[in-house]
Structures are given as structure tokens and as C-alpha cells.
Amino acid sequence: MTINAAQLCELLQGELIGDGGTEVYGPSQIDKGIPGTVTFLANPKYEPFAYTTAASILIVSRDFMPKAPVAATMIRVDDVYGAMIRLTEKFSPNGVPAPGISDLAVLDAGFEENSGISIGAYVVAEKGVRIGANSVIYPQVYIGHNAKIGEEVIIYPGVRIYPNTEIGDRCIIHANAVIGSDGFGYRMDVSGQYSKISHVGRVILEEDVEVGANTVIDRGTLQSTVIGRGTKIDNLVQIAHNVQIGQHTVIAAQAGVAGSSAVGNHVRVGGQVGIAGHLKIADNVEIQAQSGVHSGKFPAGSRLFGYPAIGYQEYLRSYAAFRQFPAYIRRIEELEKRLAELTNGKA
Amino acid sequence: MTINAAQLCELLQGELIGDGGTEVYGPSQIDKGIPGTVTFLANPKYEPFAYTTAASILIVSRDFMPKAPVAATMIRVDDVYGAMIRLTEKFSPNGVPAPGISDLAVLDAGFEENSGISIGAYVVAEKGVRIGANSVIYPQVYIGHNAKIGEEVIIYPGVRIYPNTEIGDRCIIHANAVIGSDGFGYRMDVSGQYSKISHVGRVILEEDVEVGANTVIDRGTLQSTVIGRGTKIDNLVQIAHNVQIGQHTVIAAQAGVAGSSAVGNHVRVGGQVGIAGHLKIADNVEIQAQSGVHSGKFPAGSRLFGYPAIGYQEYLRSYAAFRQFPAYIRRIEELEKRLAELTNGKA
Amino acid sequence: MTINAAQLCELLQGELIGDGGTEVYGPSQIDKGIPGTVTFLANPKYEPFAYTTAASILIVSRDFMPKAPVAATMIRVDDVYGAMIRLTEKFSPNGVPAPGISDLAVLDAGFEENSGISIGAYVVAEKGVRIGANSVIYPQVYIGHNAKIGEEVIIYPGVRIYPNTEIGDRCIIHANAVIGSDGFGYRMDVSGQYSKISHVGRVILEEDVEVGANTVIDRGTLQSTVIGRGTKIDNLVQIAHNVQIGQHTVIAAQAGVAGSSAVGNHVRVGGQVGIAGHLKIADNVEIQAQSGVHSGKFPAGSRLFGYPAIGYQEYLRSYAAFRQFPAYIRRIEELEKRLAELTNGKA
């Protein structure tokens, strides 16, 4: 696919400076610009590259005043970052499969060809599964009985969905994620052996949730595990049974939320963070990567760090002191010695 | 499926108080009780909900004395928690597939239809694989050559089993887990490049082991990686080559055990814990979530916390002091100043 | 497969002591030697087992001088460890499938039968995919459009490769790994909702890279995510968008590298390590397991530990002091008390 500067300019409602016929086949970074690509000056500190980039088209802010000649065709726009997002979408490599249902799929329920859905090869969908209009089920996906998939959902290859799971409209689930697996619950009997506690709850993903590759979300014991609308979960994340995640929360890779905890709205959970079980994390909390949250007492908007997590600034101050502590041990011992001398001298 | 109070009462060998004809279709939580469901009063602190729950049947302890009218039909039992486990099993959503071997599977060895085994669509089982009676292999599973699967095993969709692996009776392996992959072993040659060390050991899961979704267990270098009888492993766990895990041990999500370590019986490993290589963890040790265990010197029954892990109480005490340390630094400096003044004043 | 001592001796260019007709079917550990196997005396501390092992053949160093009779047939070699690696390769259980293309695969592009490639059942390879000579694609793999697979590559069952990914010669990718998934990038709009940033970069694995089971490597936003030649990545690792990993680096299980970071050559990253985003890690750095690296200021060859990571020895010293904090707090308070007494006494 190629597009020329005049077409780009129209798409972005910008102002063209230079040759409208300049063609590009994709985007590139301003500091590594490639002929035949379009690039962006979003961050002022990259301005020097505007004068040297090999990219063919350069998108700049309306108020950008060049201090030297710019070789690239320029397009001035109101919102450079927004323009970048629109353009990368245009060049996005995940070309979604065309509607159609593979003959090489085992579908216990029938699906209508004309609802715009796409079901790839080697998919298995068990009895009672429903799939909404315009959803895409990539090859090799498994969907357990009675699961409901909303509209315009994208499920990448190898995803496994356990029975009764509910996936909201416009959710995206990346390759090899597992949704609805058994919670990790056992009861120890008198002989010291574990017997399994069945989980009859479900997993519910509300609308516009994204789930990363190889992430696992367990279903609830009695109630459902719920991921709120607009929440984004990265790769290799663990969401345990009964967890309730609010809306528009982001959870970075390899983080884990233990059983029955509730996480609020607009929370930002860093990579490899652990949240212990049965906690309630308030709205707008930000948890620094690798922290271990053992308490739900932190108010909305807190920024946390440490193991167990405390206030971000408090942790940094204590950690700075931690690094000095071997030196202070010597100073304490010196004080003791001098005080002893002083006392003895007095005695 | 529905069941009525009289039938439930017989199943649980309880005592019925109210209408035996009350029907329920599933369980719910007492504080979120739903008409048409059965709920439980297991924890005394939830007693107020016994008088307000909308659930149709309420299971209580034999010694429960209501302090107010209870609208629900009641069943008194000896062990409320045990009754809950039995009931959730009854309503469990993972309806296991019926016996039968899919025509859409590639099976290098033949399997007898009448042994009660179920093999789903798009399964591949290589040469020499054996599968015991009444085992269920869900769709899209891969089983490498000469692997042996015991009786009454359940293997969920997308599990990958490398050659020669041995899975004991009644094991459960969740979706997309990988069992028997190559250990992470290399030798650096003189030019600074790594060459791969082949792994000829196997993975052996003894009876009644459960392995979570997306967990990985590597096979041994020369000996086998062994998971002991009754041990339960959560999602996204890493078990490296040559590891020996004892019996009835539980390992929570995202924990990792490095190469050649041995973990005892009845050990409880928290989420995101790391156990370094070549250690021996004694029986009944409990390791707090996210801890990093670098030593095998802790006696049986120890409770560990920290990074590197030390005694649980010791870590908490030191961490409390860590939080105060910036203030103590000021106090040390004040002491130094005052002592200097004192000494100077004396001189 | 069996091999006799004379054949082994020739293979290893060793010196035979004993019966050249002694046959073995595999290797074993010296302390758990099994009749019919070959074992190794590589570590001097295992010498006592040389005299008692039940293994049939024992490989020793050329300068080994037995202090007691050795029952096994011996082979003396220059490099015992190297001999072990060659032998375990010979007995390796992952018998690679024979060349041939399964009829039960959906291949949008044609592949030549005579190029030595093997494509298993239930594989899907989309339009434009290229696969080099002698590569092995195990069953149930998904390869997105325009992905390029080099020569002699091995891709284990269930691997998912997103479009446009490039896999170099002799790479090995273990079961259920995901390569080329969408980076975790969103932009928050004024209403507090996240909109997705498309990722048009690719993932490039250079030659001789190995990727562990259930590991995820996201593709870049504009540029590509690159894993350098000879680098080895363990299981359940997260490599985020735009990351650049150098050559001959090793990354242990469950580690994560956040977006846009660059890791040098010959770096050793321990298990469960987290490397924050936008950092540059110098060559030959060694990062202790579970550390959290928040800074790129450490010079080449540094050894790091802690959270946030500092020098290895510095962290150990501070942690030793951390364990003594509570006692020193009491000593500081005692000093204050004594100094107060002294001052008051003087007043």
C-alpha cells in the first residue's frame, strides 16, 4: 500500500508544504528515517533530525517554525501524536481475515455466514457458543460450551476459552491467552492431601478489554471474575479467581492479582507487580513495577513502591538510607566508643 | 440442571427445615444471593446475610441458632465447607467430554474406543504414546513420542507434551501448559558463543498432580524432573530442569524454581516466589509471595520472606526499621553534633 | 539405539580401558548410574562414585588416576564435559520429524517438498510466508502473513507467529511461544479512555536465537524489536515493543524487558529480573535473579542486585545491615539516653 502526501494531508486535515505527489509505503522514526516513509516530529528534542531525516514526508505541528531547510515534504497538523496514531493504524500489519467460516473447524453450534464473522481453520467451538456480528476467531482457537463472544471481537490463534465465559464487544485477546480456567482452590483433608474446590463462577470481560499473549484469567469460585470496561492487560499476567478489575485500568506484563482482590478504575499496575489476595485497591492508584502490595489502605491516587509496597517517595528515601546504612553502622559504633571514653574519662 | 431441597438434603445427609420442593439451579454467595440458588453460611461474620439473602436455600451448621426469621429453606449439615465443595462439584461447568476418539485427530498409535478415553479434534499423538483408561484429551493437544498418560487424566486444550514425558493417574493439566520442554542449558565455547546441551532426562508427574494454565516444566539433563504425588501448581509457573518437587506441595502463580533444586513435601510457595538453583527446601516450609530464596539452610516448617528470604518475622521487623531509617540518620547526625559540642566544650 | 564402548571411544577420540563390546542405550548420572548406560566423572567431588557406579561405561579425564578398582569400562578423553554434551546430543529424545508436508495443514503459499522442510498437521501458514530449507514446523503452529522463517529452524507445537516476523537461520522456538504480538501501547483520550496505538514494526530474531516455551516477544511501534545473534531466552519471558537485545546474551525464565530498552552483548539476565523501559544495559553486565533495573548508568561488566538494582556487593552489604537495623535502632536510642543523662548531669 502506498499513499501520497496530498492524500495524507486530506486524511489528517493538515496543511501541505511541498510536493503533494510524494509517495510513502509506511512510517519510520525521525532519527532513522527511510526514503519512501512518513515520519513525525512529536518531541521537540528531536527537532535537529527534522533537517537531516531521509524520510520523504515529515508531519509537524502547526506552530513548527523551521530553523533550517527541511528536505522532506511537510504536513502541518493540529495534533502530531494523534496523526501518528491514525497513520500507524492505516499501515497496521495485522490485516484482519475476511469474513467466512472455515470448513476445517468443528462448530457444535451453527454460525451464520452473513453476520460478518470470520472463523479460521482448526477452531473448535463447543455446544451453545454464541459469536456476535463481525467478530474474528483466528485459527486454532478453542471455545468451551455456552461461552458468549460479543460483536467485533478479535481472538488471536491458540486462545483457549473455558465454558460459560463472556467476552464483551470489541475485546481483543492475544495469542495463547487462557480465559476461564479453574481457580487455584483446594481444601486440605485430615490426611494432608488436597482436594479440589470446583469453580462454578465465570469470567466476564466487559467491552473494549484487551488481554495480552499468554495471559491467564481464572474463573470465580461462586461469583464471577470480572474485568471492567476499557481495561488493558499486557502479556503473561495472572488474574486469579474472584478478582474484580475496574474500568480503564492498565496492568503491565507479568503482574499478578491474587484471589478475591478488587482493583479500582484507572489504576496503573506496573510490570511484575504482585497484589495479594482479598485486598481493595482504590481508584487511580499507581503501582511501581515489581512492587508487592499487601494492604488495601492506600487512598485513591496513591503512588506505591516497595516490597511490601509503601508510598513511592517514602520507599525511595528509605532505600537511599538503606544504601548508606553500612556507613552509619560504623558511625554508631564510633559514637558508642567515644561516649564510653567520655564517660570513663569522667568517672 | 436443577435440584430440589429434599434431594440436596439427602446428598449432604443434612436436616431439612422448610419446603423440600424448593428448586435451585446453582450456588451463589450469601451476600449476593440470587433467587433460585443455594448459598452457605460458613463464616460466622456473614451471619447477618442469613436473614436477608435472596437465595432460595441456605446451608448452615447443625449448631446454627437463628436470631431472626430466615426466609430461605434451610439445610443443617455437619460440615458447611465440605457441603459447599460437594455442591460446587455438582454444578461444575467443565462438563467433561463423552468418551470417543475424534476422526479429526492424528494418532500414530491406535487407541481402543472402549477404554473410556476421549480424544478431541486436532489432537496429535506421536508414535509410542500410551493413554490410560478414562482419560480425556481435549482438542488441539500435542503429545510427543513415547509419552505415557495415566488413567483418568484430564488434559485441556493446547497443552504440549514433549517426548517421553510420564503423566500419572488423575493428573489435570490446564490449557496451554508445556511439559517436558528442553532445559535452559548451554556451554560457552572459547569464542563466546553458546552451544546447546541436549537434555535426555524426562518429566515425571506422579499421581494427582495439577498443573495450571501456561505453566512450563522443563525436562532433566540426565535425570528426570519430578513432581511428587498430590502437588498442585498454579498458572504461569516455571519449573526448570532437574527440579524435584515433593508431595502435597502447592506452588502459586508465577513462581519459579531454578535448575536442580529440590523442594520438600507440604511446602507452600507463594506467588511470584523465586527459588534459586541447586537448593534443598525442607518439608512444610512456607514462602511468602515474591520472596527470593537463595539458601537451603532453613529448617522444616520455616516461614520465609524477603529478598533474599530470611525469617518472616525478622523480615517484617527489619522492614519496619527500614521505613524509620531516614529519621534515625538524622538522629545519628544530631548525636554526633551534640557529642562533638560536648567534647569541644570540655576541651 | 545402542552404541558400544569401542564406537563411543572412536566418536570421542578417547582411549579405551576395558571391554570395547560393552553396550549402552543412554546416559545417566554417576551417583545414580544404571546398568546399560554411560556416565561421566566431570566434577572431582564425585570421584567416590567412580568406584561404585552401576553404569556400564565411565568417561573420565585423561589424567584421572583411579585410587581403587573401577568396575565400568573406562574411556579417557581430553574434555569430559564436552564429551558429555556430544553424547547427550546423540541420545537426545527430540527426534526431529522427517521432511514432508502434512496434508492436514492450511498453507496459503506452496512449499517445495524437496527442500527438506517438515510441516506438521494442523499448521496454518498465511499468504506470503517463506520457510527456508530443512526447517521443521511442528504441528499446530500458526504463521501470520509475510513472515520469513530461515533455514534449519525448529518451531515447536503451538507457537504463534504474527505477520511480518523474521526468524533467522537455526533459531529454535519452543512450544506455545508468541512472537510478534501487538506492543502494549495506548493513548488516553480526554474522557479517560485508552485508544490503541497500532504497531507497524516487526520482530527480528537473528541467527541461532533460542526462545523458551510460553515466552512472548512483542513487535515494535515503528522500528523492529530485535534479538541478536546467538542470544538464548528461557521460558515465560516478556520482551516488550522496540526492545533491542544484543548478541550471545542469556535471559533466564520469567524475566521481563520493558519497552524500548536496549540490552548489550553477553549480558546475563537472571530469572524474574525486571528491566525498566528506555534503558541501555551495557555489555557483559550480570543481573542477579529478581533484581529490578531502573538505571542504565552501570558500566560494562557490572554485577547488579537489588530493587532498584545497585552493585552486587553493595546490595549484600546493605542487606546485611538491614537485618541488623532493629538492633541498631535500640543502640541509637540508648546513645541518646546516655548522652541526655550526661548532658543533664553536667548542667
PDB file of C-alpha atoms in Angstrom, chain A residues 79 85 248 266, chain C residues 186-196:
ATOM      1  CA  ASP A  79      -2.073  17.081  16.875  1.00  0.00           C
ATOM      2  CA  ILE A  85      -1.758   7.007  15.744  1.00  0.00           C
ATOM      3  CA  HIS A 248      -9.848   1.799  32.205  1.00  0.00           C
ATOM      4  CA  HIS A 266      -7.944   3.988  36.195  1.00  0.00           C
TER       5      HIS A 266
ATOM      6  CA  TYR C 186      -2.279   3.140  24.256  1.00  0.00           C
ATOM      7  CA  ARG C 187      -3.074   6.770  24.298  1.00  0.00           C
ATOM      8  CA  MET C 188      -5.505   8.119  26.877  1.00  0.00           C
ATOM      9  CA  ASP C 189      -8.119  10.413  25.416  1.00  0.00           C
ATOM     10  CA  VAL C 190      -9.721  13.352  27.204  1.00  0.00           C
ATOM     11  CA  SER C 191     -12.537  11.184  28.555  1.00  0.00           C
ATOM     12  CA  GLY C 192     -10.034   8.878  30.303  1.00  0.00           C
ATOM     13  CA  GLN C 193     -10.385   6.001  27.842  1.00  0.00           C
ATOM     14  CA  TYR C 194      -7.460   4.279  26.184  1.00  0.00           C
ATOM     15  CA  SER C 195      -7.194   4.062  22.434  1.00  0.00           C
ATOM     16  CA  LYS C 196      -4.845   1.548  20.900  1.00  0.00           C
TER      17      LYS C 196
END
